[in-house]
Structures are given as structure tokens and as C-alpha cells.
Amino acid sequence: MADNEQQGSEAREKQVQMVVITGHSGAGKSEAIAAFEDNGYFCVDNLPPQMIGALGEMFRLPGSGVERAAVVSDVRSGEYFDELLQVLDSLETDGLKVSVLFLEANEEILMDRYKETRRRHPLAPEGRILDGIRAERDMLAPLRARADFVIDTSADTGAMLRRRITEEIVADADEGRMAVTLLTFGFKNGPPRDSDLTLDVRFLPNPHYDARMRPMTGLDEEVREFVEAGTQAGEFYGRLMPLLDFLIPAYVAEGKSHLTIAIGCTGGRHRSVTVAERLWRDLSKRDDVIVRVSHRDLV
């Protein structure tokens, strides 16, 4: 009797990190679970929602040896997939540390990927792929809102996605620090979908109109000096950094472990890059964050 009580106590105390991977078909879930497997996670693909809870309970038993797990659950589960939100809530009450990774991509990219693989969309096996993509997007909207991590893979290769997961999710779980991604972009190419905060820095001086600086980028010292000349940039940084000093601990207190700050200018080559590099230098001095910079349109 005493042994049974001790085992039950150990089961309740054991904490298992579980990442539930979901999102659009064709957005890279296979690459994502491979990234977790490479980092030592116990991984299961295409798991119906009802089985996730049972798997979590098994992991928490004494002697299971599993401390970190990743599972993929998506619309391939058919009608059972509708229960995923309810299952996620029940997992949290059972004491598991659960996070949701949602992968997405734009319609054009998903269409191209399906054409390359010649596979049928699970929601349109006999119909148009585009209809399946749009139906899936509507079905997944509540899960996207529930997700702890949202990654837009439109511009990512498989290797890039695996690296992002390792840097932004796995490293954060290992080190207990918030992962901050500074993502630059050009408004002319469309804003990113996976940002938590978006900064529009088109009010700063634009080097594009100087023929000599036009082919340069915000990584060049001359461009940086041009963008930060005058008082606007200094006043902007003076207001922005205290805001981030307030927001980062507040997000951490709410359980958020990753923050994507999108920084946009017209073309995504000069002003946004300058600001992102400045923020990277300042935030890297903190010991409570891991900072990564990604220049989306710097090509």
C-alpha cells in the first residue's frame, strides 16, 4: 500500500514537457517533428487527440524515462480532430507542461508544395487543393489563437525550419529564457503573419533615395548613420526600450516563452535592418532573453 502511494506521489510530481504540433497541411510538420527528435524528444506523428492524454499519463508514470515529448495531431485524424482543443485543456489540468506549435504558410506556397509532391489535400481528396487549404484554415483558426508558438514557414526550407525550432523553442526550454526573434520585412512584400508585435519604422530617413546607398543595407555603417541621424531615431529608441523592458517580464509572467517582434520599412533592406540590429545589440545585454535576428527581405 505504501509503495503504491509513493508511486502515485511520484507520478503527480513528475513534470513532462509536451509539445503538440499542428497547423496547415504542407506547412512543415514532418520537418518540425524531425527537429524535436534530433533534440532528444520522444516523438509520435499523426496521433488522434484522444490518445494524447493517455500518452501523457504514461509519460508521467515512474520509470517512463520520458521528460520531453512532441506529438503531431492534425486534420488527418478526421472527425476526431475537433476534440483537440478540449484535450489540450484537460492536459493542462493533469499537470503536464503543454505547449502548442502551430505551423502555417500562405496559400501560394502551400499550392506550390502540393504541386511538387502531387499529394491530395486531406480536406479535398477529390476536389480542388485550394478549397481544402481554405477549409483547413477556417477549421484551424481557434487552434492558431490558442498556440504558444506560431511559425510561418512560407520562406523557410526544411533545414531553416529545423534550425528555427532548435533556436526558438528547444533552446528556450533548455535555458529557461524567453526567446526573442527580431524579424525585419518590407511592407511592399506583405507583413509577416507570425509576429506578436509589429513596428513600422517608415518614419525614419530613407536611404533608398540616395543612389549611392540604395544597393547597401542596414548592415552597412553608412546606412546606419544615415537612418539614425537627427533626433527621430534617438527619441524612438528612448521610448521603445523602456516599453520592451516592461513587456518582456510581463509576457514571461503570463507564461509566454517566445516573442516575435516584426520591424518593417518599405523594402525591408535599410531602416528595418538598422533598427533590428540596434535592438539586437541592446537586448543581447539582458540575461533573461535569447535574441535572434532574421532579415526576411534582405536579398
Short mmCIF file of C-alpha atoms in Angstrom, two decimals:
data_model
loop_
_atom_site.label_atom_id
_atom_site.label_comp_id
_atom_site.label_asym_id
_atom_site.label_seq_id
_atom_site.Cartn_x
_atom_site.Cartn_y
_atom_site.Cartn_z
CA MET A 1 0.00 0.00 0.00
CA ALA A 2 2.78 2.41 0.94
CA ASP A 3 4.63 1.61 -2.30
CA ASN A 4 1.51 2.35 -4.34
CA GLU A 5 1.04 5.66 -2.55
CA GLN A 6 4.68 6.59 -3.16
CA GLN A 7 4.42 5.72 -6.87
CA GLY A 8 1.26 7.81 -7.14
CA SER A 9 3.00 10.73 -5.48
CA GLU A 10 5.97 10.42 -7.84
CA ALA A 11 3.64 10.34 -10.84
CA ARG A 12 1.97 13.54 -9.69
CA GLU A 13 5.27 15.30 -9.09
CA LYS A 14 6.97 14.32 -12.33
CA GLN A 15 6.78 17.09 -14.91
CA VAL A 16 6.87 16.23 -18.61
CA GLN A 17 7.26 18.86 -21.31
CA MET A 18 4.97 18.07 -24.21
CA VAL A 19 4.84 19.99 -27.49
CA VAL A 20 1.73 19.45 -29.61
CA ILE A 21 2.50 20.24 -33.24
CA THR A 22 -0.37 21.16 -35.51
CA GLY A 23 -1.16 23.53 -38.37
CA HIS A 24 -1.70 23.59 -42.09
CA SER A 25 -1.13 20.53 -44.22
CA GLY A 26 2.05 21.17 -46.18
CA ALA A 27 3.41 23.74 -43.71
CA GLY A 28 6.28 21.54 -42.48
CA LYS A 29 5.03 19.40 -39.60
CA SER A 30 7.21 16.46 -40.69
CA GLU A 31 10.30 18.68 -40.59
CA ALA A 32 9.21 20.06 -37.23
CA ILE A 33 8.88 16.70 -35.53
CA ALA A 34 12.22 15.66 -37.02
CA ALA A 35 13.78 18.71 -35.35
CA PHE A 36 12.39 17.70 -31.97
CA GLU A 37 13.53 14.11 -32.45
CA ASP A 38 17.03 15.34 -33.28
CA ASN A 39 16.99 17.21 -29.97
CA GLY A 40 16.16 14.13 -27.92
CA TYR A 41 12.37 14.41 -27.70
CA PHE A 42 10.17 11.31 -27.72
CA CYS A 43 8.11 11.84 -30.89
CA VAL A 44 4.83 10.49 -32.25
CA ASP A 45 3.35 11.51 -35.61
CA ASN A 46 -0.35 11.65 -36.59
CA LEU A 47 -1.73 10.96 -33.13
CA PRO A 48 -5.53 11.32 -32.64
CA PRO A 49 -6.34 13.87 -29.92
CA GLN A 50 -7.98 11.30 -27.63
CA MET A 51 -4.71 9.36 -27.42
CA ILE A 52 -2.61 12.39 -26.42
CA GLY A 53 -3.98 12.37 -22.89
CA ALA A 54 -3.30 8.66 -22.45
CA LEU A 55 0.23 9.14 -23.77
CA GLY A 56 0.81 12.00 -21.36
CA GLU A 57 -0.33 9.88 -18.43
CA MET A 58 2.03 7.10 -19.50
CA PHE A 59 4.94 9.54 -19.68
CA ARG A 60 4.25 10.71 -16.13
CA LEU A 61 4.44 7.25 -14.63
CA PRO A 62 7.56 6.48 -12.58
CA GLY A 63 10.19 4.78 -14.67
CA SER A 64 8.87 6.01 -18.03
CA GLY A 65 12.15 7.82 -18.70
CA VAL A 66 10.40 10.42 -20.88
CA GLU A 67 10.86 14.04 -19.85
CA ARG A 68 10.25 15.76 -23.19
CA ALA A 69 7.85 14.70 -25.93
CA ALA A 70 6.48 16.08 -29.19
CA VAL A 71 3.38 14.84 -30.97
CA VAL A 72 1.76 15.80 -34.26
CA SER A 73 -2.03 15.98 -34.36
CA ASP A 74 -3.76 17.42 -37.40
CA VAL A 75 -6.74 17.08 -39.73
CA ARG A 76 -5.59 13.63 -40.83
CA SER A 77 -7.37 12.44 -37.66
CA GLY A 78 -10.67 13.26 -39.35
CA GLU A 79 -13.66 13.97 -37.13
CA TYR A 80 -11.61 13.22 -34.00
CA PHE A 81 -9.51 16.35 -34.62
CA ASP A 82 -12.37 18.56 -33.46
CA GLU A 83 -11.68 17.47 -29.87
CA LEU A 84 -8.08 18.72 -29.79
CA LEU A 85 -8.85 22.00 -28.00
CA GLN A 86 -10.74 20.15 -25.27
CA VAL A 87 -7.92 17.65 -24.92
CA LEU A 88 -5.34 20.43 -24.58
CA ASP A 89 -7.31 21.97 -21.71
CA SER A 90 -7.56 18.63 -19.92
CA LEU A 91 -3.83 18.01 -20.31
CA GLU A 92 -3.07 21.26 -18.52
CA THR A 93 -5.25 20.27 -15.59
CA ASP A 94 -3.43 16.93 -15.38
CA GLY A 95 -0.16 18.70 -14.57
CA LEU A 96 1.66 18.32 -17.87
CA LYS A 97 3.60 21.28 -19.19
CA VAL A 98 1.98 21.54 -22.62
CA SER A 99 2.78 23.98 -25.40
CA VAL A 100 1.29 24.18 -28.88
CA LEU A 101 3.35 24.82 -32.00
CA PHE A 102 1.27 25.97 -34.96
CA LEU A 103 2.79 25.91 -38.45
CA GLU A 104 1.34 27.85 -41.35
CA ALA A 105 2.21 29.15 -44.81
CA ASN A 106 0.49 31.33 -47.38
CA GLU A 107 -1.87 29.85 -49.96
CA GLU A 108 0.51 30.25 -52.89
CA ILE A 109 3.32 28.41 -51.11
CA LEU A 110 1.03 25.61 -49.95
CA MET A 111 -0.30 25.22 -53.50
CA ASP A 112 3.25 25.01 -54.86
CA ARG A 113 4.22 22.39 -52.28
CA TYR A 114 1.23 20.23 -53.14
CA LYS A 115 2.01 20.51 -56.83
CA GLU A 116 5.61 19.46 -56.22
CA THR A 117 4.65 16.40 -54.16
CA ARG A 118 1.47 15.60 -56.19
CA ARG A 119 -0.32 14.72 -52.97
CA ARG A 120 -4.02 15.24 -52.27
CA HIS A 121 -5.16 17.62 -49.59
CA PRO A 122 -6.80 15.73 -46.68
CA LEU A 123 -9.83 18.05 -46.75
CA ALA A 124 -10.23 17.90 -50.54
CA PRO A 125 -9.28 14.36 -51.62
CA GLU A 126 -11.41 14.59 -54.76
CA GLY A 127 -11.66 18.36 -55.15
CA ARG A 128 -9.52 21.47 -55.65
CA ILE A 129 -6.48 21.77 -53.43
CA LEU A 130 -7.22 25.46 -52.85
CA ASP A 131 -10.65 24.60 -51.43
CA GLY A 132 -9.02 22.21 -48.99
CA ILE A 133 -6.44 24.79 -47.94
CA ARG A 134 -9.11 27.40 -47.23
CA ALA A 135 -11.38 24.98 -45.39
CA GLU A 136 -8.46 23.88 -43.24
CA ARG A 137 -7.51 27.48 -42.46
CA ASP A 138 -11.03 28.14 -41.14
CA MET A 139 -11.05 24.90 -39.14
CA LEU A 140 -7.69 25.66 -37.53
CA ALA A 141 -8.38 29.29 -36.58
CA PRO A 142 -9.23 28.50 -32.90
CA LEU A 143 -6.08 26.40 -32.55
CA ARG A 144 -3.95 29.14 -34.03
CA ALA A 145 -5.35 31.55 -31.46
CA ARG A 146 -4.57 29.00 -28.73
CA ALA A 147 -0.99 28.32 -29.89
CA ASP A 148 2.07 29.24 -27.83
CA PHE A 149 4.29 29.36 -30.94
CA VAL A 150 3.20 30.33 -34.46
CA ILE A 151 5.74 29.89 -37.25
CA ASP A 152 5.11 30.98 -40.82
CA THR A 153 7.19 28.63 -42.97
CA SER A 154 6.46 30.34 -46.30
CA ALA A 155 10.07 31.46 -46.73
CA ASP A 156 11.73 28.53 -44.93
CA THR A 157 13.43 25.46 -46.30
CA GLY A 158 13.26 22.30 -44.21
CA ALA A 159 16.72 22.97 -42.79
CA MET A 160 15.77 26.56 -41.91
CA LEU A 161 12.65 25.40 -40.08
CA ARG A 162 14.56 22.79 -38.09
CA ARG A 163 17.12 25.44 -37.09
CA ARG A 164 14.37 27.88 -36.04
CA ILE A 165 12.73 25.26 -33.84
CA THR A 166 16.04 24.38 -32.22
CA GLU A 167 16.90 28.03 -31.56
CA GLU A 168 13.47 29.41 -30.66
CA ILE A 169 11.74 26.55 -28.84
CA VAL A 170 14.18 23.84 -27.77
CA ALA A 171 16.91 26.25 -26.61
CA ASP A 172 14.35 28.28 -24.69
CA ALA A 173 13.06 25.17 -22.90
CA ASP A 174 16.62 24.18 -22.00
CA GLU A 175 17.77 27.55 -20.72
CA GLY A 176 14.57 28.92 -19.20
CA ARG A 177 14.88 32.25 -21.01
CA MET A 178 12.43 33.95 -23.34
CA ALA A 179 13.37 33.57 -27.00
CA VAL A 180 13.02 36.89 -28.84
CA THR A 181 13.06 36.97 -32.64
CA LEU A 182 13.63 40.30 -34.40
CA LEU A 183 12.13 39.82 -37.85
CA THR A 184 12.67 42.53 -40.47
CA PHE A 185 10.45 42.81 -43.55
CA GLY A 186 9.34 45.12 -46.34
CA PHE A 187 5.72 46.26 -46.39
CA LYS A 188 5.78 46.05 -50.18
CA ASN A 189 6.19 42.27 -49.80
CA GLY A 190 3.50 41.96 -47.16
CA PRO A 191 3.78 41.80 -43.36
CA PRO A 192 4.66 38.52 -41.62
CA ARG A 193 1.77 36.56 -40.11
CA ASP A 194 3.63 35.20 -37.10
CA SER A 195 4.56 38.42 -35.31
CA ASP A 196 3.48 39.32 -31.78
CA LEU A 197 4.47 42.98 -32.09
CA THR A 198 4.89 44.94 -35.32
CA LEU A 199 6.94 48.14 -35.54
CA ASP A 200 6.53 50.41 -38.57
CA VAL A 201 9.77 52.41 -38.93
CA ARG A 202 8.96 54.10 -42.25
CA PHE A 203 9.06 57.46 -40.47
CA LEU A 204 12.88 57.30 -40.29
CA PRO A 205 15.12 58.81 -43.03
CA ASN A 206 15.10 56.58 -46.11
CA PRO A 207 18.49 55.78 -47.75
CA HIS A 208 16.69 54.40 -50.81
CA TYR A 209 16.55 57.86 -52.35
CA ASP A 210 20.33 58.19 -52.25
CA ALA A 211 21.62 56.43 -55.38
CA ARG A 212 24.91 55.61 -53.72
CA MET A 213 23.35 53.98 -50.65
CA ARG A 214 20.46 52.29 -52.46
CA PRO A 215 22.34 48.99 -53.08
CA MET A 216 23.59 48.95 -49.49
CA THR A 217 21.70 47.58 -46.49
CA GLY A 218 21.18 48.39 -42.85
CA LEU A 219 24.21 46.22 -42.10
CA ASP A 220 26.43 48.92 -43.64
CA GLU A 221 27.73 51.58 -41.28
CA GLU A 222 27.00 54.42 -43.70
CA VAL A 223 23.34 53.42 -43.94
CA ARG A 224 23.08 53.08 -40.18
CA GLU A 225 24.48 56.55 -39.65
CA PHE A 226 22.06 57.99 -42.22
CA VAL A 227 18.99 56.32 -40.68
CA GLU A 228 19.95 57.29 -37.13
CA ALA A 229 20.94 60.87 -37.95
CA GLY A 230 18.92 63.63 -36.34
CA THR A 231 16.67 63.25 -33.31
CA GLN A 232 13.90 60.89 -34.50
CA ALA A 233 15.81 57.63 -34.13
CA GLY A 234 17.16 58.58 -30.70
CA GLU A 235 13.70 59.53 -29.45
CA PHE A 236 12.25 56.33 -30.92
CA TYR A 237 14.81 54.12 -29.15
CA GLY A 238 14.34 56.13 -25.97
CA ARG A 239 10.64 55.25 -25.91
CA LEU A 240 10.87 51.73 -27.33
CA MET A 241 13.45 50.24 -24.96
CA PRO A 242 11.53 51.12 -21.76
CA LEU A 243 8.42 49.61 -23.39
CA LEU A 244 10.28 46.35 -24.05
CA ASP A 245 11.74 46.45 -20.53
CA PHE A 246 8.14 46.44 -19.31
CA LEU A 247 6.65 43.98 -21.82
CA ILE A 248 9.22 41.16 -21.70
CA PRO A 249 8.85 40.39 -17.96
CA ALA A 250 5.09 40.83 -18.27
CA TYR A 251 4.90 38.27 -21.10
CA VAL A 252 7.10 35.86 -19.14
CA ALA A 253 4.82 36.22 -16.12
CA GLU A 254 1.88 35.21 -18.33
CA GLY A 255 3.71 32.08 -19.43
CA LYS A 256 4.82 33.28 -22.86
CA SER A 257 8.19 31.80 -23.86
CA HIS A 258 8.72 33.26 -27.33
CA LEU A 259 8.22 36.78 -28.68
CA THR A 260 8.47 37.76 -32.34
CA ILE A 261 8.95 41.47 -32.97
CA ALA A 262 8.45 42.33 -36.64
CA ILE A 263 10.14 45.52 -37.83
CA GLY A 264 9.05 46.84 -41.19
CA CYS A 265 10.04 49.53 -43.66
CA THR A 266 9.15 49.89 -47.32
CA GLY A 267 11.59 47.40 -48.80
CA GLY A 268 12.94 45.64 -45.72
CA ARG A 269 16.57 46.43 -46.52
CA HIS A 270 17.59 49.71 -44.87
CA ARG A 271 15.62 51.19 -41.97
CA SER A 272 14.13 47.99 -40.56
CA VAL A 273 17.51 46.25 -40.65
CA THR A 274 19.18 49.20 -38.93
CA VAL A 275 16.61 49.22 -36.12
CA ALA A 276 16.70 45.42 -35.69
CA GLU A 277 20.47 45.38 -35.39
CA ARG A 278 20.31 48.16 -32.79
CA LEU A 279 17.67 46.27 -30.80
CA TRP A 280 19.72 43.09 -31.08
CA ARG A 281 22.75 44.84 -29.56
CA ASP A 282 20.68 46.25 -26.70
CA LEU A 283 18.62 43.13 -25.93
CA SER A 284 21.64 40.83 -26.10
CA LYS A 285 22.92 42.51 -22.94
CA ARG A 286 19.99 41.05 -20.99
CA ASP A 287 20.36 37.72 -19.20
CA ASP A 288 16.65 36.80 -19.39
CA VAL A 289 16.30 36.54 -23.19
CA ILE A 290 17.82 34.72 -26.16
CA VAL A 291 17.83 37.08 -29.15
CA ARG A 292 17.77 36.04 -32.80
CA VAL A 293 17.67 38.32 -35.86
CA SER A 294 16.10 37.29 -39.17
CA HIS A 295 16.15 39.63 -42.18
CA ARG A 296 13.34 38.26 -44.35
CA ASP A 297 13.72 40.51 -47.38
CA LEU A 298 17.44 41.14 -47.27
CA VAL A 299 18.22 39.51 -50.63
#
